mmCIF file with all atom_site columns, C-alpha atoms in Angstrom:
data_model
loop_
_atom_site.group_PDB
_atom_site.id
_atom_site.type_symbol
_atom_site.label_atom_id
_atom_site.label_alt_id
_atom_site.label_comp_id
_atom_site.label_asym_id
_atom_site.label_entity_id
_atom_site.label_seq_id
_atom_site.pdbx_PDB_ins_code
_atom_site.Cartn_x
_atom_site.Cartn_y
_atom_site.Cartn_z
_atom_site.occupancy
_atom_site.B_iso_or_equiv
_atom_site.pdbx_formal_charge
_atom_site.auth_seq_id
_atom_site.auth_comp_id
_atom_site.auth_asym_id
_atom_site.auth_atom_id
_atom_site.pdbx_PDB_model_num
ATOM 1   C CA . ASP A 1 1   ? -28.401 -5.287  6.472   1.00 67.00 ? 750 ASP A CA 1
ATOM 2   C CA . VAL A 1 2   ? -25.647 -2.827  5.775   1.00 63.00 ? 751 VAL A CA 1
ATOM 3   C CA . LYS A 1 3   ? -26.558 -0.409  3.083   1.00 91.00 ? 752 LYS A CA 1
ATOM 4   C CA . VAL A 1 4   ? -24.097 1.652   1.105   1.00 96.00 ? 753 VAL A CA 1
ATOM 5   C CA . THR A 1 5   ? -25.870 3.994   -1.248  1.00 96.00 ? 754 THR A CA 1
ATOM 6   C CA . GLN A 1 6   ? -24.269 5.797   -4.151  1.00 96.00 ? 755 GLN A CA 1
ATOM 7   C CA . SER A 1 7   ? -26.195 8.785   -5.404  1.00 88.00 ? 756 SER A CA 1
ATOM 8   C CA . SER A 1 8   ? -26.078 8.046   -9.132  1.00 90.00 ? 757 SER A CA 1
ATOM 9   C CA . ARG A 1 9   ? -26.073 4.797   -11.084 1.00 93.00 ? 758 ARG A CA 1
ATOM 10  C CA . TYR A 1 10  ? -25.032 6.355   -14.392 1.00 95.00 ? 759 TYR A CA 1
ATOM 11  C CA . LEU A 1 11  ? -23.451 9.735   -14.992 1.00 96.00 ? 760 LEU A CA 1
ATOM 12  C CA . VAL A 1 12  ? -22.343 11.454  -18.208 1.00 97.00 ? 761 VAL A CA 1
ATOM 13  C CA . LYS A 1 13  ? -20.122 14.516  -17.944 1.00 97.00 ? 762 LYS A CA 1
ATOM 14  C CA . ARG A 1 14  ? -18.068 16.707  -20.246 1.00 97.00 ? 763 ARG A CA 1
ATOM 15  C CA . THR A 1 15  ? -14.287 17.056  -20.151 1.00 97.00 ? 764 THR A CA 1
ATOM 16  C CA . GLY A 1 16  ? -13.281 19.778  -17.712 1.00 97.00 ? 765 GLY A CA 1
ATOM 17  C CA . GLU A 1 17  ? -16.447 19.596  -15.611 1.00 97.00 ? 766 GLU A CA 1
ATOM 18  C CA . LYS A 1 18  ? -16.262 19.280  -11.844 1.00 97.00 ? 767 LYS A CA 1
ATOM 19  C CA . VAL A 1 19  ? -17.909 16.037  -10.798 1.00 97.00 ? 768 VAL A CA 1
ATOM 20  C CA . PHE A 1 20  ? -19.214 15.005  -7.395  1.00 97.00 ? 769 PHE A CA 1
ATOM 21  C CA . LEU A 1 21  ? -19.899 11.381  -6.508  1.00 97.00 ? 770 LEU A CA 1
ATOM 22  C CA . GLU A 1 22  ? -21.732 10.885  -3.241  1.00 97.00 ? 771 GLU A CA 1
ATOM 23  C CA . CYS A 1 23  ? -21.815 7.861   -0.971  1.00 97.00 ? 772 CYS A CA 1
ATOM 24  C CA . VAL A 1 24  ? -23.799 7.272   2.214   1.00 97.00 ? 773 VAL A CA 1
ATOM 25  C CA . GLN A 1 25  ? -23.618 4.296   4.598   1.00 96.00 ? 774 GLN A CA 1
ATOM 26  C CA . ASP A 1 26  ? -26.048 3.483   7.379   1.00 95.00 ? 775 ASP A CA 1
ATOM 27  C CA . MET A 1 27  ? -24.034 1.124   9.615   1.00 91.00 ? 776 MET A CA 1
ATOM 28  C CA . ASP A 1 28  ? -21.969 3.631   11.576  1.00 92.00 ? 777 ASP A CA 1
ATOM 29  C CA . HIS A 1 29  ? -18.773 2.395   9.914   1.00 93.00 ? 778 HIS A CA 1
ATOM 30  C CA . GLU A 1 30  ? -15.597 4.311   10.623  1.00 93.00 ? 779 GLU A CA 1
ATOM 31  C CA . ASN A 1 31  ? -13.852 3.457   7.352   1.00 93.00 ? 780 ASN A CA 1
ATOM 32  C CA . MET A 1 32  ? -15.017 4.535   3.935   1.00 96.00 ? 781 MET A CA 1
ATOM 33  C CA . PHE A 1 33  ? -13.325 3.923   0.600   1.00 96.00 ? 782 PHE A CA 1
ATOM 34  C CA . TRP A 1 34  ? -13.484 4.959   -3.027  1.00 97.00 ? 783 TRP A CA 1
ATOM 35  C CA . TYR A 1 35  ? -12.363 2.502   -5.702  1.00 97.00 ? 784 TYR A CA 1
ATOM 36  C CA . ARG A 1 36  ? -12.464 2.545   -9.446  1.00 97.00 ? 785 ARG A CA 1
ATOM 37  C CA . GLN A 1 37  ? -12.941 -0.636  -11.446 1.00 96.00 ? 786 GLN A CA 1
ATOM 38  C CA . ASP A 1 38  ? -11.676 -1.005  -14.991 1.00 93.00 ? 787 ASP A CA 1
ATOM 39  C CA . PRO A 1 39  ? -11.564 -4.106  -17.228 1.00 87.00 ? 788 PRO A CA 1
ATOM 40  C CA . GLY A 1 40  ? -8.218  -5.823  -16.951 1.00 82.00 ? 789 GLY A CA 1
ATOM 41  C CA . LEU A 1 41  ? -7.112  -3.636  -14.053 1.00 85.00 ? 790 LEU A CA 1
ATOM 42  C CA . GLY A 1 42  ? -9.433  -4.794  -11.314 1.00 86.00 ? 791 GLY A CA 1
ATOM 43  C CA . LEU A 1 43  ? -10.268 -2.641  -8.299  1.00 92.00 ? 792 LEU A CA 1
ATOM 44  C CA . ARG A 1 44  ? -7.907  0.218   -7.538  1.00 94.00 ? 793 ARG A CA 1
ATOM 45  C CA . LEU A 1 45  ? -8.095  2.286   -4.378  1.00 95.00 ? 794 LEU A CA 1
ATOM 46  C CA . ILE A 1 46  ? -8.378  6.034   -4.932  1.00 97.00 ? 795 ILE A CA 1
ATOM 47  C CA . TYR A 1 47  ? -8.820  7.370   -1.381  1.00 96.00 ? 796 TYR A CA 1
ATOM 48  C CA . PHE A 1 48  ? -10.014 6.171   1.967   1.00 94.00 ? 797 PHE A CA 1
ATOM 49  C CA . SER A 1 49  ? -11.061 7.769   5.241   1.00 95.00 ? 798 SER A CA 1
ATOM 50  C CA . TYR A 1 50  ? -10.967 6.298   8.739   1.00 92.00 ? 799 TYR A CA 1
ATOM 51  C CA . ASP A 1 51  ? -12.706 9.196   10.483  1.00 91.00 ? 800 ASP A CA 1
ATOM 52  C CA . VAL A 1 52  ? -14.540 12.434  9.866   1.00 93.00 ? 801 VAL A CA 1
ATOM 53  C CA . LYS A 1 53  ? -12.303 14.961  8.128   1.00 89.00 ? 802 LYS A CA 1
ATOM 54  C CA . MET A 1 54  ? -9.513  12.373  7.836   1.00 91.00 ? 803 MET A CA 1
ATOM 55  C CA . LYS A 1 55  ? -8.351  11.035  4.493   1.00 93.00 ? 804 LYS A CA 1
ATOM 56  C CA . GLU A 1 56  ? -5.546  8.916   3.130   1.00 93.00 ? 805 GLU A CA 1
ATOM 57  C CA . LYS A 1 57  ? -4.375  8.574   -0.442  1.00 95.00 ? 806 LYS A CA 1
ATOM 58  C CA . GLY A 1 58  ? -4.782  5.237   -2.105  1.00 93.00 ? 807 GLY A CA 1
ATOM 59  C CA . ASP A 1 59  ? -2.948  3.925   -5.135  1.00 92.00 ? 808 ASP A CA 1
ATOM 60  C CA . ILE A 1 60  ? -4.298  6.343   -7.751  1.00 95.00 ? 809 ILE A CA 1
ATOM 61  C CA . PRO A 1 61  ? -5.275  9.664   -6.088  1.00 96.00 ? 810 PRO A CA 1
ATOM 62  C CA . GLU A 1 62  ? -4.156  11.927  -8.937  1.00 96.00 ? 811 GLU A CA 1
ATOM 63  C CA . GLY A 1 63  ? -6.999  13.971  -10.351 1.00 96.00 ? 812 GLY A CA 1
ATOM 64  C CA . TYR A 1 64  ? -9.302  13.212  -7.412  1.00 97.00 ? 813 TYR A CA 1
ATOM 65  C CA . SER A 1 65  ? -10.080 14.673  -4.033  1.00 97.00 ? 814 SER A CA 1
ATOM 66  C CA . VAL A 1 66  ? -12.448 13.580  -1.264  1.00 97.00 ? 815 VAL A CA 1
ATOM 67  C CA . SER A 1 67  ? -14.526 15.075  1.487   1.00 97.00 ? 816 SER A CA 1
ATOM 68  C CA . ARG A 1 68  ? -15.829 13.535  4.693   1.00 96.00 ? 817 ARG A CA 1
ATOM 69  C CA . GLU A 1 69  ? -17.732 16.071  6.738   1.00 94.00 ? 818 GLU A CA 1
ATOM 70  C CA . LYS A 1 70  ? -20.050 13.531  8.378   1.00 96.00 ? 819 LYS A CA 1
ATOM 71  C CA . LYS A 1 71  ? -19.348 9.963   9.442   1.00 95.00 ? 820 LYS A CA 1
ATOM 72  C CA . GLU A 1 72  ? -21.960 8.453   7.139   1.00 96.00 ? 821 GLU A CA 1
ATOM 73  C CA . ARG A 1 73  ? -21.056 10.400  4.000   1.00 97.00 ? 822 ARG A CA 1
ATOM 74  C CA . PHE A 1 74  ? -17.965 10.239  1.788   1.00 97.00 ? 823 PHE A CA 1
ATOM 75  C CA . SER A 1 75  ? -17.713 12.258  -1.400  1.00 97.00 ? 824 SER A CA 1
ATOM 76  C CA . LEU A 1 76  ? -15.374 11.803  -4.338  1.00 97.00 ? 825 LEU A CA 1
ATOM 77  C CA . ILE A 1 77  ? -14.592 14.897  -6.380  1.00 98.00 ? 826 ILE A CA 1
ATOM 78  C CA . LEU A 1 78  ? -13.139 15.047  -9.849  1.00 97.00 ? 827 LEU A CA 1
ATOM 79  C CA . GLU A 1 79  ? -11.852 18.608  -10.026 1.00 94.00 ? 828 GLU A CA 1
ATOM 80  C CA . SER A 1 80  ? -11.641 18.690  -13.841 1.00 97.00 ? 829 SER A CA 1
ATOM 81  C CA . ALA A 1 81  ? -12.957 15.520  -15.412 1.00 97.00 ? 830 ALA A CA 1
ATOM 82  C CA . SER A 1 82  ? -10.914 13.897  -18.158 1.00 97.00 ? 831 SER A CA 1
ATOM 83  C CA . THR A 1 83  ? -11.742 11.066  -20.550 1.00 97.00 ? 832 THR A CA 1
ATOM 84  C CA . ASN A 1 84  ? -9.336  8.713   -18.771 1.00 96.00 ? 833 ASN A CA 1
ATOM 85  C CA . GLN A 1 85  ? -11.527 9.010   -15.683 1.00 98.00 ? 834 GLN A CA 1
ATOM 86  C CA . THR A 1 86  ? -14.340 7.177   -17.463 1.00 97.00 ? 835 THR A CA 1
ATOM 87  C CA . SER A 1 87  ? -14.834 4.181   -15.200 1.00 97.00 ? 836 SER A CA 1
ATOM 88  C CA . MET A 1 88  ? -17.031 2.368   -12.686 1.00 97.00 ? 837 MET A CA 1
ATOM 89  C CA . TYR A 1 89  ? -16.655 4.012   -9.283  1.00 98.00 ? 838 TYR A CA 1
ATOM 90  C CA . LEU A 1 90  ? -17.369 1.939   -6.190  1.00 98.00 ? 839 LEU A CA 1
ATOM 91  C CA . CYS A 1 91  ? -17.801 3.215   -2.668  1.00 97.00 ? 840 CYS A CA 1
ATOM 92  C CA . ALA A 1 92  ? -17.267 0.865   0.277   1.00 96.00 ? 841 ALA A CA 1
ATOM 93  C CA . SER A 1 93  ? -17.337 1.011   4.058   1.00 95.00 ? 842 SER A CA 1
ATOM 94  C CA . SER A 1 94  ? -16.128 -1.105  6.973   1.00 92.00 ? 843 SER A CA 1
ATOM 95  C CA . PHE A 1 95  ? -15.581 -1.035  10.689  1.00 88.00 ? 844 PHE A CA 1
ATOM 96  C CA . LEU A 1 96  ? -12.280 0.436   11.864  1.00 82.00 ? 845 LEU A CA 1
ATOM 97  C CA . ASP A 1 97  ? -10.755 -2.971  12.625  1.00 79.00 ? 846 ASP A CA 1
ATOM 98  C CA . GLY A 1 98  ? -12.402 -4.774  9.736   1.00 77.00 ? 847 GLY A CA 1
ATOM 99  C CA . ARG A 1 99  ? -10.847 -3.407  6.595   1.00 75.00 ? 848 ARG A CA 1
ATOM 100 C CA . GLU A 1 100 ? -10.954 -6.864  5.055   1.00 78.00 ? 849 GLU A CA 1
ATOM 101 C CA . LYS A 1 101 ? -14.746 -6.995  5.318   1.00 88.00 ? 850 LYS A CA 1
ATOM 102 C CA . LEU A 1 102 ? -15.907 -4.300  2.967   1.00 93.00 ? 851 LEU A CA 1
ATOM 103 C CA . PHE A 1 103 ? -19.500 -3.471  2.145   1.00 95.00 ? 852 PHE A CA 1
ATOM 104 C CA . PHE A 1 104 ? -19.851 -2.000  -1.326  1.00 96.00 ? 853 PHE A CA 1
ATOM 105 C CA . GLY A 1 105 ? -22.391 0.220   -3.003  1.00 96.00 ? 854 GLY A CA 1
ATOM 106 C CA . SER A 1 106 ? -23.789 -0.676  -6.416  1.00 95.00 ? 855 SER A CA 1
ATOM 107 C CA . GLY A 1 107 ? -21.413 1.640   -8.213  1.00 96.00 ? 856 GLY A CA 1
ATOM 108 C CA . THR A 1 108 ? -21.576 4.705   -10.432 1.00 97.00 ? 857 THR A CA 1
ATOM 109 C CA . GLN A 1 109 ? -20.715 4.249   -14.094 1.00 96.00 ? 858 GLN A CA 1
ATOM 110 C CA . LEU A 1 110 ? -19.159 7.563   -15.087 1.00 97.00 ? 859 LEU A CA 1
ATOM 111 C CA . SER A 1 111 ? -18.624 8.482   -18.720 1.00 97.00 ? 860 SER A CA 1
ATOM 112 C CA . VAL A 1 112 ? -16.560 11.576  -19.499 1.00 97.00 ? 861 VAL A CA 1
ATOM 113 C CA . LEU A 1 113 ? -17.009 12.784  -23.066 1.00 96.00 ? 862 LEU A CA 1
ATOM 114 C CA . GLN B 2 1   ? 4.844   -8.512  -10.929 1.00 70.00 ? 312 GLN B CA 1
ATOM 115 C CA . LYS B 2 2   ? 1.426   -7.920  -9.410  1.00 79.00 ? 313 LYS B CA 1
ATOM 116 C CA . GLU B 2 3   ? 1.004   -8.732  -5.738  1.00 88.00 ? 314 GLU B CA 1
ATOM 117 C CA . VAL B 2 4   ? -2.075  -10.816 -6.535  1.00 93.00 ? 315 VAL B CA 1
ATOM 118 C CA . GLU B 2 5   ? -2.619  -12.711 -9.767  1.00 93.00 ? 316 GLU B CA 1
ATOM 119 C CA . GLN B 2 6   ? -5.978  -14.072 -10.867 1.00 92.00 ? 317 GLN B CA 1
ATOM 120 C CA . ASP B 2 7   ? -6.945  -15.576 -14.182 1.00 83.00 ? 318 ASP B CA 1
ATOM 121 C CA . PRO B 2 8   ? -9.638  -13.277 -15.587 1.00 78.00 ? 319 PRO B CA 1
ATOM 122 C CA . GLY B 2 9   ? -11.360 -16.063 -17.535 1.00 82.00 ? 320 GLY B CA 1
ATOM 123 C CA . PRO B 2 10  ? -14.060 -16.035 -18.728 1.00 91.00 ? 321 PRO B CA 1
ATOM 124 C CA . LEU B 2 11  ? -14.881 -19.466 -17.397 1.00 95.00 ? 322 LEU B CA 1
ATOM 125 C CA . SER B 2 12  ? -17.965 -21.281 -18.672 1.00 96.00 ? 323 SER B CA 1
ATOM 126 C CA . VAL B 2 13  ? -19.240 -24.483 -17.066 1.00 97.00 ? 324 VAL B CA 1
ATOM 127 C CA . PRO B 2 14  ? -22.435 -26.557 -17.244 1.00 97.00 ? 325 PRO B CA 1
ATOM 128 C CA . GLU B 2 15  ? -24.865 -26.526 -14.362 1.00 97.00 ? 326 GLU B CA 1
ATOM 129 C CA . GLY B 2 16  ? -23.873 -29.011 -11.657 1.00 97.00 ? 327 GLY B CA 1
ATOM 130 C CA . ALA B 2 17  ? -20.142 -28.812 -12.380 1.00 97.00 ? 328 ALA B CA 1
ATOM 131 C CA . ILE B 2 18  ? -17.494 -28.291 -9.719  1.00 97.00 ? 329 ILE B CA 1
ATOM 132 C CA . VAL B 2 19  ? -15.801 -24.947 -10.223 1.00 97.00 ? 330 VAL B CA 1
ATOM 133 C CA . SER B 2 20  ? -12.287 -24.113 -9.081  1.00 96.00 ? 331 SER B CA 1
ATOM 134 C CA . LEU B 2 21  ? -11.177 -20.483 -8.930  1.00 97.00 ? 332 LEU B CA 1
ATOM 135 C CA . ASN B 2 22  ? -7.624  -19.601 -7.968  1.00 96.00 ? 333 ASN B CA 1
ATOM 136 C CA . CYS B 2 23  ? -5.305  -16.779 -7.015  1.00 96.00 ? 334 CYS B CA 1
ATOM 137 C CA . THR B 2 24  ? -1.590  -16.635 -6.413  1.00 96.00 ? 335 THR B CA 1
ATOM 138 C CA . TYR B 2 25  ? 0.201   -13.968 -4.432  1.00 95.00 ? 336 TYR B CA 1
ATOM 139 C CA . SER B 2 26  ? 3.718   -12.831 -3.705  1.00 94.00 ? 337 SER B CA 1
ATOM 140 C CA . ASN B 2 27  ? 3.503   -11.086 -0.316  1.00 92.00 ? 338 ASN B CA 1
ATOM 141 C CA . SER B 2 28  ? 4.159   -13.581 2.486   1.00 92.00 ? 339 SER B CA 1
ATOM 142 C CA . ALA B 2 29  ? 2.791   -11.065 5.020   1.00 91.00 ? 340 ALA B CA 1
ATOM 143 C CA . PHE B 2 30  ? -0.789  -11.596 3.848   1.00 93.00 ? 341 PHE B CA 1
ATOM 144 C CA . GLN B 2 31  ? -2.884  -13.144 6.624   1.00 92.00 ? 342 GLN B CA 1
ATOM 145 C CA . TYR B 2 32  ? -6.471  -12.361 5.607   1.00 92.00 ? 343 TYR B CA 1
ATOM 146 C CA . PHE B 2 33  ? -7.879  -14.018 2.493   1.00 95.00 ? 344 PHE B CA 1
ATOM 147 C CA . MET B 2 34  ? -11.278 -13.188 1.063   1.00 95.00 ? 345 MET B CA 1
ATOM 148 C CA . TRP B 2 35  ? -13.469 -14.008 -1.886  1.00 97.00 ? 346 TRP B CA 1
ATOM 149 C CA . TYR B 2 36  ? -15.927 -11.426 -3.109  1.00 97.00 ? 347 TYR B CA 1
ATOM 150 C CA . ARG B 2 37  ? -18.714 -12.110 -5.590  1.00 97.00 ? 348 ARG B CA 1
ATOM 151 C CA . GLN B 2 38  ? -19.863 -9.421  -7.978  1.00 97.00 ? 349 GLN B CA 1
ATOM 152 C CA . TYR B 2 39  ? -23.025 -9.771  -10.009 1.00 96.00 ? 350 TYR B CA 1
ATOM 153 C CA . SER B 2 40  ? -23.389 -7.777  -13.202 1.00 92.00 ? 351 SER B CA 1
ATOM 154 C CA . ARG B 2 41  ? -24.049 -4.070  -12.546 1.00 89.00 ? 352 ARG B CA 1
ATOM 155 C CA . LYS B 2 42  ? -23.662 -4.545  -8.786  1.00 92.00 ? 353 LYS B CA 1
ATOM 156 C CA . GLY B 2 43  ? -20.944 -3.920  -6.243  1.00 95.00 ? 354 GLY B CA 1
ATOM 157 C CA . PRO B 2 44  ? -18.878 -6.814  -4.852  1.00 96.00 ? 355 PRO B CA 1
ATOM 158 C CA . GLU B 2 45  ? -20.158 -8.643  -1.779  1.00 96.00 ? 356 GLU B CA 1
ATOM 159 C CA . LEU B 2 46  ? -18.100 -10.644 0.675   1.00 95.00 ? 357 LEU B CA 1
ATOM 160 C CA . LEU B 2 47  ? -18.573 -14.354 0.058   1.00 96.00 ? 358 LEU B CA 1
ATOM 161 C CA . MET B 2 48  ? -15.850 -16.116 2.073   1.00 94.00 ? 359 MET B CA 1
ATOM 162 C CA . TYR B 2 49  ? -13.350 -14.956 4.672   1.00 92.00 ? 360 TYR B CA 1
ATOM 163 C CA . THR B 2 50  ? -10.367 -16.906 5.971   1.00 91.00 ? 361 THR B CA 1
ATOM 164 C CA . TYR B 2 51  ? -7.693  -15.925 8.428   1.00 88.00 ? 362 TYR B CA 1
ATOM 165 C CA . SER B 2 52  ? -4.271  -17.530 7.930   1.00 86.00 ? 363 SER B CA 1
ATOM 166 C CA . SER B 2 53  ? -4.214  -21.083 6.533   1.00 84.00 ? 364 SER B CA 1
ATOM 167 C CA . GLY B 2 54  ? -6.629  -23.911 6.086   1.00 85.00 ? 365 GLY B CA 1
ATOM 168 C CA . ASN B 2 55  ? -10.076 -24.575 4.694   1.00 91.00 ? 366 ASN B CA 1
ATOM 169 C CA . LYS B 2 56  ? -13.416 -22.996 5.291   1.00 94.00 ? 367 LYS B CA 1
ATOM 170 C CA . GLU B 2 57  ? -16.715 -24.376 4.095   1.00 95.00 ? 368 GLU B CA 1
ATOM 171 C CA . ASP B 2 58  ? -20.054 -22.616 3.705   1.00 95.00 ? 369 ASP B CA 1
ATOM 172 C CA . GLY B 2 59  ? -22.726 -24.611 1.947   1.00 96.00 ? 370 GLY B CA 1
ATOM 173 C CA . ARG B 2 60  ? -21.604 -25.295 -1.621  1.00 97.00 ? 371 ARG B CA 1
ATOM 174 C CA . PHE B 2 61  ? -18.563 -23.042 -1.256  1.00 98.00 ? 372 PHE B CA 1
ATOM 175 C CA . THR B 2 62  ? -15.143 -24.030 0.086   1.00 97.00 ? 373 THR B CA 1
ATOM 176 C CA . ALA B 2 63  ? -12.203 -21.669 0.446   1.00 97.00 ? 374 ALA B CA 1
ATOM 177 C CA . GLN B 2 64  ? -8.680  -23.046 0.749   1.00 96.00 ? 375 GLN B CA 1
ATOM 178 C CA . VAL B 2 65  ? -5.487  -21.236 1.667   1.00 96.00 ? 376 VAL B CA 1
ATOM 179 C CA . ASP B 2 66  ? -2.046  -22.724 1.095   1.00 94.00 ? 377 ASP B CA 1
ATOM 180 C CA . LYS B 2 67  ? 0.421   -20.207 2.490   1.00 92.00 ? 378 LYS B CA 1
ATOM 181 C CA . SER B 2 68  ? 3.447   -22.354 1.714   1.00 92.00 ? 379 SER B CA 1
ATOM 182 C CA . SER B 2 69  ? 2.600   -22.155 -1.988  1.00 93.00 ? 380 SER B CA 1
ATOM 183 C CA . LYS B 2 70  ? 1.078   -18.649 -1.767  1.00 94.00 ? 381 LYS B CA 1
ATOM 184 C CA . TYR B 2 71  ? -2.051  -19.977 -3.418  1.00 94.00 ? 382 TYR B CA 1
ATOM 185 C CA . ILE B 2 72  ? -5.728  -19.681 -2.565  1.00 96.00 ? 383 ILE B CA 1
ATOM 186 C CA . SER B 2 73  ? -8.735  -21.401 -4.093  1.00 96.00 ? 384 SER B CA 1
ATOM 187 C CA . LEU B 2 74  ? -12.496 -21.169 -4.084  1.00 97.00 ? 385 LEU B CA 1
ATOM 188 C CA . PHE B 2 75  ? -14.444 -24.308 -4.933  1.00 97.00 ? 386 PHE B CA 1
ATOM 189 C CA . ILE B 2 76  ? -18.113 -24.245 -5.876  1.00 98.00 ? 387 ILE B CA 1
ATOM 190 C CA . ARG B 2 77  ? -19.903 -27.582 -5.784  1.00 97.00 ? 388 ARG B CA 1
ATOM 191 C CA . ASP B 2 78  ? -23.067 -28.300 -7.760  1.00 97.00 ? 389 ASP B CA 1
ATOM 192 C CA . SER B 2 79  ? -22.766 -24.965 -9.525  1.00 97.00 ? 390 SER B CA 1
ATOM 193 C CA . GLN B 2 80  ? -25.996 -23.153 -10.391 1.00 97.00 ? 391 GLN B CA 1
ATOM 194 C CA . PRO B 2 81  ? -26.830 -20.497 -13.009 1.00 97.00 ? 392 PRO B CA 1
ATOM 195 C CA . SER B 2 82  ? -27.285 -18.100 -10.088 1.00 97.00 ? 393 SER B CA 1
ATOM 196 C CA . ASP B 2 83  ? -23.541 -18.514 -9.385  1.00 98.00 ? 394 ASP B CA 1
ATOM 197 C CA . SER B 2 84  ? -22.789 -16.692 -12.651 1.00 97.00 ? 395 SER B CA 1
ATOM 198 C CA . ALA B 2 85  ? -20.808 -13.656 -11.548 1.00 97.00 ? 396 ALA B CA 1
ATOM 199 C CA . THR B 2 86  ? -17.301 -12.280 -11.307 1.00 95.00 ? 397 THR B CA 1
ATOM 200 C CA . TYR B 2 87  ? -15.329 -13.651 -8.361  1.00 97.00 ? 398 TYR B CA 1
ATOM 201 C CA . LEU B 2 88  ? -12.580 -11.493 -6.906  1.00 96.00 ? 399 LEU B CA 1
ATOM 202 C CA . CYS B 2 89  ? -9.973  -12.708 -4.472  1.00 96.00 ? 400 CYS B CA 1
ATOM 203 C CA . ALA B 2 90  ? -8.642  -10.207 -1.960  1.00 95.00 ? 401 ALA B CA 1
ATOM 204 C CA . MET B 2 91  ? -5.866  -10.262 0.625   1.00 94.00 ? 402 MET B CA 1
ATOM 205 C CA . LYS B 2 92  ? -4.502  -8.179  3.447   1.00 91.00 ? 403 LYS B CA 1
ATOM 206 C CA . ASP B 2 93  ? -1.705  -8.282  5.976   1.00 87.00 ? 404 ASP B CA 1
ATOM 207 C CA . ASN B 2 94  ? -2.313  -7.831  9.715   1.00 78.00 ? 405 ASN B CA 1
ATOM 208 C CA . GLN B 2 95  ? -0.354  -4.588  9.990   1.00 76.00 ? 406 GLN B CA 1
ATOM 209 C CA . GLY B 2 96  ? -3.206  -2.336  8.959   1.00 69.00 ? 407 GLY B CA 1
ATOM 210 C CA . GLY B 2 97  ? -2.357  -2.567  5.269   1.00 74.00 ? 408 GLY B CA 1
ATOM 211 C CA . LYS B 2 98  ? -4.721  -2.105  2.379   1.00 83.00 ? 409 LYS B CA 1
ATOM 212 C CA . LEU B 2 99  ? -6.899  -4.771  0.866   1.00 89.00 ? 410 LEU B CA 1
ATOM 213 C CA . ILE B 2 100 ? -5.338  -6.011  -2.385  1.00 91.00 ? 411 ILE B CA 1
ATOM 214 C CA . PHE B 2 101 ? -7.725  -7.377  -5.000  1.00 93.00 ? 412 PHE B CA 1
ATOM 215 C CA . GLY B 2 102 ? -7.161  -9.779  -7.844  1.00 93.00 ? 413 GLY B CA 1
ATOM 216 C CA . GLN B 2 103 ? -8.482  -8.875  -11.287 1.00 92.00 ? 414 GLN B CA 1
ATOM 217 C CA . GLY B 2 104 ? -11.533 -11.090 -10.888 1.00 93.00 ? 415 GLY B CA 1
ATOM 218 C CA . THR B 2 105 ? -12.624 -14.230 -12.748 1.00 95.00 ? 416 THR B CA 1
ATOM 219 C CA . GLU B 2 106 ? -15.833 -14.073 -14.755 1.00 94.00 ? 417 GLU B CA 1
ATOM 220 C CA . LEU B 2 107 ? -17.838 -17.268 -14.297 1.00 96.00 ? 418 LEU B CA 1
ATOM 221 C CA . SER B 2 108 ? -20.818 -18.353 -16.364 1.00 97.00 ? 419 SER B CA 1
ATOM 222 C CA . VAL B 2 109 ? -22.841 -21.422 -15.363 1.00 97.00 ? 420 VAL B CA 1
ATOM 223 C CA . LYS B 2 110 ? -24.983 -22.661 -18.239 1.00 97.00 ? 421 LYS B CA 1
ATOM 224 C CA . PRO B 2 111 ? -28.318 -24.431 -17.556 1.00 95.00 ? 422 PRO B CA 1
#
């Protein structure tokens, strides 16, 4: 089975802190994605990557950056956390030609106080 | 107008009921239609996948796509308490575009 592992299940940070969310997949997928999920707004794409060191902005990239130094690992960085970044963050991966078939991690619930 | 519209519910049904979940969309270029299921405190998982039009059946689940009406449905027969989850529709074109998700419908099946 495909496994997408997110490093933290729950995270509490202070406003202004730099926050790192880590994601690792074990199926040799080319594509990796970061979404945030908020009530009433559904899943919104923050960034995605189709190869090592490659990244593309999603729908809501402001306030976020990403890093993909290895194929299996995709990191989401909040440079200076703000309260409006409190959310559930979901990492996903897929094969290059299978963007419709995403495999998700269990999510990180981030609270910024 | 959102590209994909989905009634957020919540929807509560008794065990054994037939459940109908629906999404409408506006982009006629969509060719891939998916349903994801998300249990509480978990990430979504792919439940059904359909390319272009028609029906697809998998056990108690049936996915229907009506491209002329820009409408997709997921039917659950003989619903079980274990079907209680949020169901998200998702769609994509075949030009390498992004996956577009509906808001999700929260379903509760009562024993």
